[in-house]
Amino acid sequence: MSFYITTPIFYVNAQPHLGHAYSTIVADTISRFQRLSGEEVRFQTGTDEHGDKIAQAAAEAHITPREYVDLISAMFRDSWPPLSIKPDNFIRTTDPEHIKTVQAILQKVYDQDDIYFSEYTGLYCQGCERFLTEKELVAGNCPDHLKPPEKISEQNYFFRMSKYQEWLIDHIKANPEFISPECYRNEVLSFLSEPLEDLCISRPTSRLTWGIPLPFDEKFVTYVWFDALINYLTGIGYPDGPDFDRFWSGAEHIIAKDILKPHAIYWPTMLKALDLPPFRKLHVHGYWNINDTKMSKSIGNVVRPGEMIEQYGTDAVRYFLLREMSFGLDSSYSADALIARQNSDLANDLGNLVSRSLTMVKNFAGSLVPAPAPSTDQDKELITATEEMITEYRLQMASFNFHRALQAVWKVIGLANKYIVTTAPWELAKDPAQSDRLATVLYHLLESLRLITLTLHPVMPGTAAKMSAALGLEGTPQLNQDGKWGMLQPGTTINLCPSLFPRLDKAQSASTGQEKPVKDKKKQAAAPPKSENEEKGLISFEQFQQLDLRVGMVVAAEKINKSDRLLKLTINAPEERTVVAGIAKSYSPEEMIGKQVIIVANLKPAKLMGVPSQGMVLAAKDGNRLVLSALADIVPPGCKVS
Ligand code: ME8
């Protein structure tokens, strides 16, 4: 089956922001997912370069429209590769091929009498570049641009859209998946329950020259939607390019709800007039908001993709956007929410699973995938969960429910992390009689990691590539072939993977929220001679309060050269610090990663074997054995222990 996925072509009256990046990341993810599923895919994005708004923006920038569109279109094109977005085609409505096809289509529709000349008076919104109906206004304003539309009266050309209203209603009713999610399908059907007006498709050149001239009347240019929507055809070579036949039947469009009406009503009726089958599906997503207001160039509350990549990295941005938004609903963007996801889902859950598993295979299996013995019930639980993950992932990705697909993957990441704790490979490694069991456990871990990696290719291509390289996987992955348990070959060489995601400091308030003990020097100087309590070794409450005890999460651990007693721990509490702990005889580095510990956070820094240490880890001493202090439940790193 062929698959043709498109984003809207974006207006070049401002630079790309997170909203544009989201639609384009979704299209890229779906195109990678379909390729992973063995489909033939074409992915198109581009820029919409004609119309009032663009002509105005060029005038404000004191350059010609042509210079202006070249500049901004290039900014859109250049924004995508750093986000690992790889379109097959970037279309511009100023491309000569596009202009030629738009004119040929206009002529055809005019010749068959589906375009006529008439006078029209209506409420025109500059922002939407279309006439609005009274019903669409909210308190007299355009709901998207929060401004009253202008009353305009002029002679223009009209497309007989109303002629195709009944056909469109029947088509939407007969094809439940034509517009999704369902709420948008219902919105369109409700709109269509009222008589549809014909569509104004021209502007007089006295008012606008920056557009495609009507082939049958040079005093007019094409109104932007009749020009813009046709990009979906011209981009695949309509009418007689070889790709057109191949891909049009698989056309699926991604848009946000702001341009639902042009895509769900104008576009299918235009296609019908052209005697072409409608596109296959329209996928409609909600808005990225900032403090409950739509992120938009006109409001100016935008986040730039380039800045996000610089701060968080490509894959963390892609993951956050896909995991945080339920496709179809609005979502709020905040740096805190992104940092929280990066720290918990990416650095802690995924990062720890990868680094623990690979380190154990290096230390306990000579960096080779071990051959497993028959699976136990505990192993089978992991196998079943991983197989279920693949089924759920396929279903949810195909339905654009990216957050659900990722939830399914993270469920298995959590299970695999637990599997490490319950099987305790570092204990098995101490007992030669357990070597088969150790091999089996490591194999199950690596195999679930391989299947997790497979699911991550469409979402985080860079991370998936690093994980594949670490697991010694070669060639182009395929869901059908590779999505089964047991494909990892024993004997394959495993490599360590560089740390996938750094931990980030959340808002300053989180790390400075702890009250620091106040040292009152005067009081100390005036301290009375030792009291009876002090003589007995008792301390006062104030003295106890001077101890800053905190919960920390071990995020990295390694042995210190030439010491059989010391481990160098990196602890998130919640800012990162290094603590050197004398626990190497009781705990291996692998087993420490992901552990919650209690630390003394306000010890003077010291150096042990040349390694600076900022704090101490609490542990009980049972003869030669050290047992780490623990809490009865998981709490966020940085919690004060009192
Ligand atoms: O409408 N949240 O172009 P446009 C989510 N040229 N997505 C957002 C968003 C937000 N806050 N802001 C923008 C046009 N988008 C026409 C389209 S298509 C034939 C012509 C994304 O530059 C989303 O995809 O105003 C939305 O539909 C699109 O940008 C609007 O882009």
XYZ file of C-alpha atoms and ligand atoms in Angstrom:
673
model
C 0.000 0.000 0.000
C 1.333 3.469 -0.819
C 1.251 6.236 1.719
C 1.383 9.955 0.954
C 1.581 12.134 4.053
C 1.503 15.929 4.009
C 1.716 18.859 6.430
C 0.034 22.180 5.742
C 2.217 24.426 3.616
C 3.075 27.213 6.029
C 2.619 30.913 5.389
C 5.914 32.683 5.003
C 4.790 35.830 6.810
C 6.757 34.788 9.901
C 9.433 32.314 10.966
C 8.673 28.716 11.993
C 7.656 28.027 15.594
C 6.863 25.019 17.741
C 3.319 24.679 16.281
C 4.687 24.265 12.749
C 7.386 21.948 14.056
C 4.772 19.733 15.745
C 2.737 19.066 12.559
C 5.949 18.387 10.666
C 7.391 16.079 13.354
C 4.100 14.143 13.340
C 4.309 13.780 9.547
C 7.949 12.691 9.771
C 7.182 10.191 12.543
C 4.297 8.687 10.595
C 6.367 8.489 7.450
C 9.147 6.699 9.338
C 6.584 4.404 10.987
C 5.017 3.486 7.631
C 8.459 2.840 6.142
C 9.302 0.676 9.155
C 6.052 -1.191 8.426
C 7.215 -1.861 4.855
C 5.036 0.716 3.058
C 6.094 2.870 0.154
C 5.988 6.430 1.473
C 6.089 9.972 0.189
C 6.233 12.830 2.690
C 5.696 16.432 1.641
C 5.856 19.780 3.377
C 6.463 23.273 2.057
C 5.509 26.941 2.073
C 2.456 28.954 1.059
C 3.785 32.123 -0.494
C 0.993 34.185 -2.088
C -1.622 36.509 -0.649
C -2.298 39.732 1.243
C -0.440 38.769 4.389
C 2.784 37.952 2.570
C 2.654 41.080 0.415
C 2.157 43.126 3.605
C 5.013 41.409 5.452
C 7.350 42.044 2.491
C 6.330 45.716 2.404
C 7.037 46.016 6.126
C 10.484 44.448 5.591
C 11.154 46.924 2.704
C 11.981 44.169 0.216
C 10.138 42.741 -2.764
C 7.690 39.881 -2.170
C 9.958 37.585 -4.191
C 13.011 38.381 -2.015
C 10.902 38.062 1.089
C 9.413 34.643 0.266
C 12.813 33.265 -0.761
C 14.197 34.297 2.605
C 11.461 32.917 4.851
C 10.825 29.784 2.800
C 14.515 28.916 3.227
C 14.125 29.357 6.999
C 11.333 26.766 7.023
C 13.288 24.383 4.821
C 16.393 24.747 7.005
C 14.462 24.245 10.249
C 13.603 20.640 9.503
C 16.913 18.710 9.169
C 18.090 19.662 12.704
C 14.832 18.116 13.980
C 15.631 14.908 12.037
C 12.693 15.712 9.743
C 13.289 14.286 6.272
C 10.621 15.253 3.741
C 10.795 13.745 0.252
C 9.584 16.991 -1.247
C 9.500 20.617 -0.153
C 6.969 22.440 -2.281
C 6.644 26.192 -2.741
C 3.549 27.780 -4.247
C 5.872 30.062 -6.219
C 7.358 27.028 -8.031
C 6.677 27.455 -11.782
C 5.291 23.885 -12.024
C 2.788 24.603 -9.260
C 1.680 27.877 -10.885
C 1.198 26.135 -14.239
C -0.934 23.383 -12.694
C -3.069 25.802 -10.634
C -3.832 27.735 -13.823
C -4.671 24.548 -15.754
C -7.037 23.478 -12.953
C -8.716 26.888 -12.832
C -9.247 26.781 -16.578
C -10.719 23.267 -16.425
C -13.139 24.125 -13.627
C -14.076 27.401 -15.356
C -14.665 25.609 -18.674
C -17.032 23.153 -17.055
C -18.957 26.128 -15.576
C -18.080 25.412 -11.952
C -16.564 28.917 -11.665
C -18.722 32.039 -12.264
C -18.414 35.825 -11.866
C -20.546 37.687 -9.317
C -20.729 40.431 -6.720
C -20.205 39.550 -3.103
C -20.394 41.339 0.205
C -18.920 39.538 3.159
C -16.940 39.625 6.381
C -13.300 39.092 5.512
C -10.644 38.091 8.050
C -7.123 39.038 6.951
C -5.615 36.505 9.353
C -7.628 33.548 7.987
C -7.508 34.937 4.435
C -11.152 33.989 3.979
C -14.678 35.300 4.431
C -16.257 34.294 7.732
C -19.933 33.660 8.371
C -21.773 35.574 11.152
C -22.096 32.274 13.001
C -18.349 31.797 13.218
C -17.769 35.104 15.024
C -17.327 35.278 18.781
C -18.478 38.619 20.199
C -18.070 40.101 16.727
C -14.450 38.876 16.429
C -12.716 36.139 14.454
C -12.231 33.394 17.082
C -8.656 32.752 15.937
C -7.379 36.270 15.372
C -9.468 38.052 18.007
C -10.190 40.949 15.644
C -13.442 41.973 13.931
C -13.467 40.987 10.224
C -13.744 43.717 7.567
C -16.934 44.141 5.551
C -15.853 43.854 1.926
C -17.995 44.241 -1.163
C -16.515 43.461 -4.564
C -16.939 41.599 -7.829
C -15.160 38.280 -7.897
C -15.066 34.770 -9.260
C -16.796 31.989 -7.317
C -16.442 28.225 -7.214
C -19.790 26.356 -7.125
C -18.977 24.617 -3.871
C -22.638 24.331 -2.880
C -23.214 21.979 -5.827
C -21.115 19.322 -4.085
C -22.530 19.689 -0.565
C -24.750 16.576 -0.628
C -22.021 14.473 -2.170
C -19.611 15.589 0.579
C -22.067 14.795 3.398
C -22.612 11.311 1.933
C -18.868 10.756 1.563
C -18.121 11.746 5.164
C -20.951 9.566 6.469
C -19.892 6.578 4.388
C -16.224 6.864 5.412
C -15.981 7.177 9.198
C -12.192 7.520 9.035
C -12.199 10.343 6.470
C -11.832 12.998 9.194
C -10.395 12.141 12.590
C -10.488 12.441 15.584
C -14.267 12.049 15.560
C -15.016 15.414 17.202
C -13.736 17.196 14.078
C -15.780 14.933 11.809
C -18.861 15.877 13.837
C -17.940 19.561 13.656
C -17.758 19.370 9.864
C -21.041 17.457 9.575
C -22.693 20.025 11.818
C -21.384 22.837 9.641
C -22.670 21.023 6.563
C -26.145 20.755 8.049
C -26.624 24.413 6.968
C -26.627 25.373 3.274
C -23.085 25.811 1.972
C -22.199 29.055 0.199
C -20.103 29.147 -2.960
C -16.426 29.926 -2.484
C -14.893 33.224 -3.537
C -11.687 32.255 -5.387
C -10.258 35.529 -6.693
C -8.943 38.947 -5.734
C -8.904 41.927 -8.094
C -5.366 42.954 -9.056
C -6.324 46.484 -7.982
C -6.172 45.151 -4.420
C -3.604 42.345 -4.688
C -1.032 41.515 -7.323
C 0.983 38.941 -5.365
C -0.900 35.857 -6.559
C -1.384 33.505 -9.508
C -3.226 35.310 -12.348
C -6.552 33.751 -13.372
C -5.955 32.267 -16.840
C -9.361 33.509 -18.039
C -9.219 37.062 -16.587
C -5.933 38.862 -16.069
C -7.547 41.525 -13.871
C -7.759 38.942 -11.082
C -5.399 36.686 -9.145
C -6.280 33.424 -7.379
C -7.485 33.580 -3.818
C -4.946 31.770 -1.620
C -6.869 28.611 -0.709
C -7.576 27.657 -4.329
C -3.844 28.071 -4.910
C -2.558 26.523 -1.656
C -4.654 23.345 -1.453
C -3.596 22.345 -4.948
C -0.011 21.918 -3.650
C -1.030 18.428 -2.528
C -1.552 17.503 -6.192
C 1.307 19.403 -7.813
C 3.811 18.007 -5.316
C 3.310 14.493 -6.695
C 3.261 15.479 -10.341
C -0.452 15.896 -11.141
C -1.788 15.371 -13.766
C 0.551 12.955 -15.520
C 3.700 12.490 -13.417
C 4.363 8.826 -12.570
C 4.128 9.440 -8.812
C 0.633 10.857 -9.035
C -1.067 7.532 -9.790
C 1.149 5.783 -7.300
C 0.530 8.065 -4.343
C -2.741 9.970 -4.666
C -4.883 7.031 -3.491
C -2.807 6.987 -0.282
C -3.047 10.727 0.478
C -3.393 11.650 4.160
C -3.217 15.262 5.342
C -2.135 16.518 8.757
C -3.435 19.907 9.914
C -4.364 21.723 13.116
C -7.977 22.621 13.778
C -7.482 26.240 12.554
C -7.655 25.120 8.933
C -10.271 22.381 9.280
C -12.869 24.053 7.069
C -10.641 24.643 4.025
C -9.373 21.050 4.234
C -12.598 19.253 5.115
C -14.944 21.281 2.883
C -13.214 23.356 0.194
C -10.633 20.724 -0.694
C -12.800 17.610 -1.196
C -15.342 19.613 -3.215
C -12.524 21.002 -5.396
C -11.294 17.460 -5.971
C -14.793 16.312 -6.829
C -15.103 19.116 -9.388
C -11.817 17.916 -10.872
C -13.262 14.404 -11.046
C -10.530 13.137 -8.739
C -11.085 10.808 -5.788
C -10.902 12.618 -2.419
C -7.826 12.284 -0.231
C -7.886 9.196 1.999
C -7.792 10.805 5.450
C -7.572 14.133 7.241
C -5.835 14.054 10.643
C -6.609 17.069 12.803
C -4.607 18.036 15.861
C -5.139 20.635 18.580
C -3.081 23.669 19.537
C 0.087 24.050 21.480
C -0.763 26.698 24.027
C 1.326 28.802 26.325
C -0.546 29.684 29.494
C -3.842 28.683 27.877
C -3.312 30.900 24.801
C -2.606 29.468 21.350
C 1.034 29.817 20.411
C 0.909 32.009 17.332
C 2.970 34.420 15.325
C 0.282 37.110 15.585
C 0.225 36.930 19.386
C 4.014 36.596 19.507
C 4.128 33.979 22.286
C 6.198 31.572 20.253
C 8.929 29.074 21.034
C 11.472 28.556 18.263
C 12.434 24.985 17.346
C 16.113 25.964 16.993
C 16.308 27.218 20.571
C 14.623 24.070 21.864
C 17.075 21.810 20.049
C 19.998 23.785 21.421
C 18.715 23.437 24.970
C 17.348 19.910 24.989
C 18.509 18.084 21.858
C 16.497 16.865 18.877
C 15.215 13.570 20.224
C 14.102 14.946 23.588
C 12.062 17.606 21.759
C 10.498 15.045 19.407
C 9.714 12.679 22.274
C 8.215 15.426 24.428
C 5.921 16.755 21.704
C 4.646 13.306 20.748
C 4.309 12.028 24.317
C 2.762 15.131 25.832
C 0.001 15.910 23.325
C -3.006 13.642 22.823
C -3.463 14.025 19.080
C -6.621 16.088 18.562
C -6.595 17.878 21.918
C -4.810 21.063 22.964
C -1.651 20.843 25.055
C 0.371 23.282 27.095
C 4.028 23.852 26.451
C 6.381 24.652 29.316
C 10.110 24.182 29.772
C 9.445 22.569 33.166
C 7.197 19.924 31.613
C 9.860 19.137 28.994
C 12.629 18.914 31.592
C 10.479 16.666 33.794
C 9.887 14.250 30.896
C 13.547 14.319 29.901
C 14.675 13.534 33.444
C 12.132 10.866 34.286
C 11.244 9.110 31.014
C 14.448 9.575 29.054
C 17.358 9.886 31.485
C 16.043 7.752 34.344
C 13.844 5.116 32.697
C 15.309 4.612 29.228
C 18.847 5.856 29.889
C 19.260 3.712 32.992
C 17.882 0.598 31.327
C 20.300 0.964 28.439
C 23.383 1.760 30.525
C 22.706 -0.898 33.180
C 21.973 -3.641 30.640
C 24.967 -2.896 28.433
C 27.361 -2.503 31.370
C 26.286 -5.875 32.790
C 26.740 -7.611 29.444
C 30.213 -6.079 29.251
C 31.126 -7.065 32.818
C 29.428 -10.444 33.095
C 29.317 -11.784 29.532
C 32.450 -10.406 27.867
C 30.371 -8.017 25.722
C 28.731 -10.870 23.788
C 25.019 -11.672 23.588
C 24.810 -14.847 25.704
C 22.859 -17.936 24.631
C 19.770 -18.312 26.837
C 18.622 -21.440 28.661
C 14.828 -22.140 28.632
C 12.761 -19.215 29.971
C 11.301 -19.260 33.484
C 7.875 -17.796 34.393
C 9.587 -14.557 35.329
C 11.200 -14.349 31.883
C 7.956 -15.294 30.163
C 6.244 -12.359 31.823
C 8.768 -10.035 30.192
C 8.400 -11.788 26.809
C 4.592 -11.526 26.872
C 4.696 -7.867 27.902
C 7.170 -7.075 25.121
C 5.079 -8.886 22.504
C 1.972 -7.053 23.691
C 3.910 -3.789 23.447
C 4.595 -4.388 19.742
C 0.914 -5.100 19.001
C -0.298 -2.080 20.963
C 2.411 0.156 19.478
C 1.422 -0.743 15.899
C -2.236 -0.121 16.578
C -1.759 3.208 18.335
C 0.854 4.581 15.922
C -1.355 3.751 12.931
C -4.201 5.668 14.650
C -1.998 8.711 15.408
C -2.253 8.019 19.146
C 1.439 8.647 19.673
C 1.145 9.224 23.406
C -0.519 5.834 23.841
C 2.067 4.091 21.665
C 4.815 5.601 23.819
C 3.022 4.711 27.041
C 3.011 1.091 25.861
C 6.770 1.226 25.225
C 7.528 2.872 28.558
C 5.471 0.231 30.353
C 7.966 -2.352 29.111
C 10.935 -0.097 29.910
C 9.625 0.051 33.494
C 9.120 -3.710 33.567
C 12.617 -4.373 32.257
C 14.096 -2.081 34.917
C 12.162 -4.042 37.545
C 13.310 -7.321 36.004
C 16.898 -6.195 36.607
C 16.151 -5.548 40.267
C 14.319 -8.835 40.846
C 16.728 -11.057 38.913
C 19.793 -9.238 40.379
C 22.328 -10.358 37.750
C 25.206 -9.075 39.946
C 24.266 -11.705 42.525
C 24.041 -14.437 39.864
C 27.490 -13.386 38.637
C 28.974 -14.191 42.026
C 27.922 -17.854 41.797
C 29.412 -19.986 38.975
C 26.532 -22.481 39.387
C 24.170 -19.722 38.200
C 25.970 -19.012 34.922
C 23.111 -20.390 32.770
C 20.578 -18.315 34.663
C 22.769 -15.220 34.296
C 23.033 -15.799 30.541
C 19.258 -16.219 30.290
C 18.532 -13.049 32.239
C 20.973 -10.997 30.180
C 19.575 -12.397 26.950
C 16.008 -11.476 27.942
C 17.113 -7.982 28.851
C 18.935 -7.438 25.570
C 16.085 -8.869 23.537
C 13.519 -6.579 25.138
C 15.938 -3.696 24.587
C 16.168 -4.644 20.903
C 12.369 -4.543 20.535
C 12.181 -1.257 22.443
C 14.817 0.137 20.055
C 12.720 -0.992 17.083
C 9.734 1.047 18.288
C 11.844 4.148 18.855
C 13.085 4.529 15.257
C 10.156 6.691 14.080
C 10.059 8.842 17.221
C 13.724 9.308 18.143
C 15.757 8.299 15.093
C 19.119 9.399 16.533
C 18.648 7.561 19.823
C 17.374 4.438 18.077
C 20.454 4.486 15.826
C 22.788 4.719 18.851
C 20.938 1.897 20.596
C 20.998 -0.252 17.444
C 24.755 0.273 17.122
C 25.235 -0.679 20.783
C 23.214 -3.859 20.267
C 25.207 -4.758 17.153
C 22.110 -4.512 14.917
C 22.743 -3.956 11.240
C 20.629 -3.178 8.179
C 17.322 -1.377 7.809
C 14.890 -2.447 10.519
C 11.474 -3.822 9.528
C 8.578 -4.165 11.957
C 7.154 -7.321 10.382
C 10.424 -9.210 10.289
C 12.110 -7.833 13.388
C 9.079 -7.295 15.613
C 9.164 -10.844 16.998
C 10.761 -12.148 20.156
C 13.993 -14.111 19.799
C 15.690 -12.507 16.808
C 18.835 -11.362 18.649
C 21.684 -13.690 17.768
C 23.798 -15.091 20.632
C 27.449 -14.261 20.038
C 26.712 -10.761 18.676
C 29.151 -8.178 20.047
C 27.619 -5.529 22.271
C 29.124 -2.064 22.618
C 28.677 0.427 25.395
C 26.525 3.377 24.431
C 27.448 6.964 25.265
C 25.035 8.479 27.802
C 21.808 9.015 25.834
C 20.165 11.865 27.737
C 21.727 14.233 30.234
C 19.765 15.080 33.345
C 18.668 18.678 33.423
C 18.149 21.011 36.334
C 14.502 21.859 36.716
C 13.448 25.379 37.587
C 15.873 26.925 40.064
C 13.170 26.898 42.736
C 13.262 23.100 42.820
C 16.917 22.921 43.740
C 16.965 25.917 46.012
C 13.692 25.013 47.705
C 15.560 23.434 50.557
C 16.133 25.594 53.561
C 19.787 25.717 54.388
C 20.825 25.597 58.026
C 21.694 29.040 59.277
C 24.963 29.252 61.090
C 25.008 31.946 63.710
C 28.646 32.665 64.342
C 28.004 34.940 67.302
C 26.030 32.281 69.073
C 28.781 29.748 68.443
C 31.421 32.109 69.766
C 29.382 32.702 72.875
C 28.702 29.004 73.390
C 28.768 27.956 76.999
C 31.116 25.256 78.184
C 30.065 21.669 77.331
C 26.735 20.772 78.943
C 25.897 17.495 80.649
C 24.099 16.272 77.533
C 27.111 16.990 75.366
C 29.307 15.167 77.825
C 27.049 12.127 77.301
C 27.383 12.502 73.484
C 23.836 13.777 73.073
C 23.154 16.498 70.520
C 20.555 19.258 70.573
C 17.695 19.534 68.077
C 19.433 22.576 66.558
C 22.569 20.514 66.047
C 20.551 17.766 64.363
C 18.904 20.391 62.169
C 22.288 21.388 60.867
C 22.456 18.071 59.028
C 21.087 18.385 55.502
C 19.825 14.845 54.825
C 18.304 14.352 51.409
C 17.002 11.669 49.093
C 19.133 11.158 46.003
C 18.819 8.972 42.920
C 21.985 7.261 41.681
C 22.212 8.001 37.967
C 25.720 6.725 37.253
C 28.200 4.555 39.126
C 31.716 3.347 38.465
C 34.613 1.730 40.272
C 37.517 3.930 41.282
C 40.842 2.712 39.918
C 43.153 1.097 42.443
C 40.449 0.937 45.109
C 38.443 -2.184 45.906
C 36.331 -0.271 48.426
C 35.292 2.953 46.667
C 32.580 3.662 44.110
C 32.182 6.995 42.380
C 28.453 7.745 42.327
C 26.673 10.469 40.380
C 23.636 11.383 42.421
C 20.630 13.454 41.412
C 19.386 15.298 44.525
C 17.934 16.954 42.351
C 21.010 18.845 41.143
C 23.763 16.444 40.160
C 26.724 15.814 42.489
C 29.516 13.280 42.813
C 29.728 11.254 45.990
C 32.505 8.782 46.644
C 31.165 5.931 48.799
C 33.068 3.070 50.430
C 30.524 0.449 49.403
C 32.246 -1.345 46.499
C 32.604 -4.581 48.473
C 28.850 -4.774 49.057
C 27.426 -3.195 45.892
C 28.384 -3.379 42.209
C 28.166 -0.208 40.044
C 25.372 -1.752 37.891
C 23.246 -2.494 40.889
C 23.603 1.042 42.216
C 22.202 2.775 39.099
C 18.595 3.772 39.654
C 18.781 3.216 43.433
C 17.261 5.719 45.833
C 19.694 6.589 48.637
C 19.883 8.991 51.557
C 22.794 11.395 51.504
C 24.311 13.926 53.844
C 24.215 16.867 51.474
C 26.051 19.552 53.427
C 29.382 17.868 54.170
C 32.443 19.912 53.275
C 33.734 18.663 49.883
C 36.649 16.212 50.206
C 38.914 14.271 47.824
C 39.108 10.476 48.004
C 41.721 8.754 45.817
C 41.875 12.028 43.881
C 38.127 12.102 43.203
C 36.212 15.063 44.687
C 33.225 14.015 46.784
C 30.310 16.214 47.784
C 28.480 14.324 50.490
C 28.065 10.917 52.025
C 25.714 8.015 51.451
C 24.078 6.558 54.575
C 24.478 2.822 55.147
C 24.257 0.403 58.062
C 27.335 -1.590 58.987
C 26.751 -5.280 59.639
C 30.206 -6.637 60.320
C 32.011 -6.265 57.000
C 28.793 -5.862 55.085
C 27.327 -2.434 54.321
C 23.564 -2.134 53.752
C 22.280 1.069 52.206
C 19.594 3.040 54.009
C 16.325 3.020 52.085
C 12.891 4.607 52.136
C 9.629 2.668 52.132
C 8.472 4.333 48.907
C 9.876 6.204 45.900
C 9.985 9.981 46.439
C 11.336 12.713 44.148
C 15.109 13.296 44.355
C 15.951 16.191 46.666
C 13.280 15.452 49.315
C 14.567 16.387 52.751
C 14.834 13.578 55.300
C 13.997 14.752 58.784
O -2.775 28.096 7.614
N -0.332 24.536 17.680
O -0.501 28.366 7.282
P 0.026 28.699 8.749
C -0.304 23.533 16.788
N -0.850 28.397 4.674
N -0.086 23.699 15.461
C 0.112 24.944 15.020
C 0.098 26.048 15.907
C -0.137 25.793 17.289
N -0.138 26.741 18.212
N 0.337 27.146 15.184
C 0.501 26.758 13.884
C -1.808 28.160 6.874
N 0.377 25.414 13.781
C -1.953 27.895 5.390
C -2.116 26.412 5.161
S -2.378 24.277 3.597
C -2.881 23.972 2.051
C -2.321 25.998 3.749
C 0.553 24.610 12.557
O 1.438 29.127 8.578
C -0.671 23.744 12.284
O -0.311 22.718 11.400
O -0.906 29.618 9.438
C -1.599 24.714 11.576
O -2.655 24.081 10.880
C -0.610 25.381 10.652
O 0.604 25.501 11.455
C -1.027 26.747 10.151
O 0.056 27.286 9.459
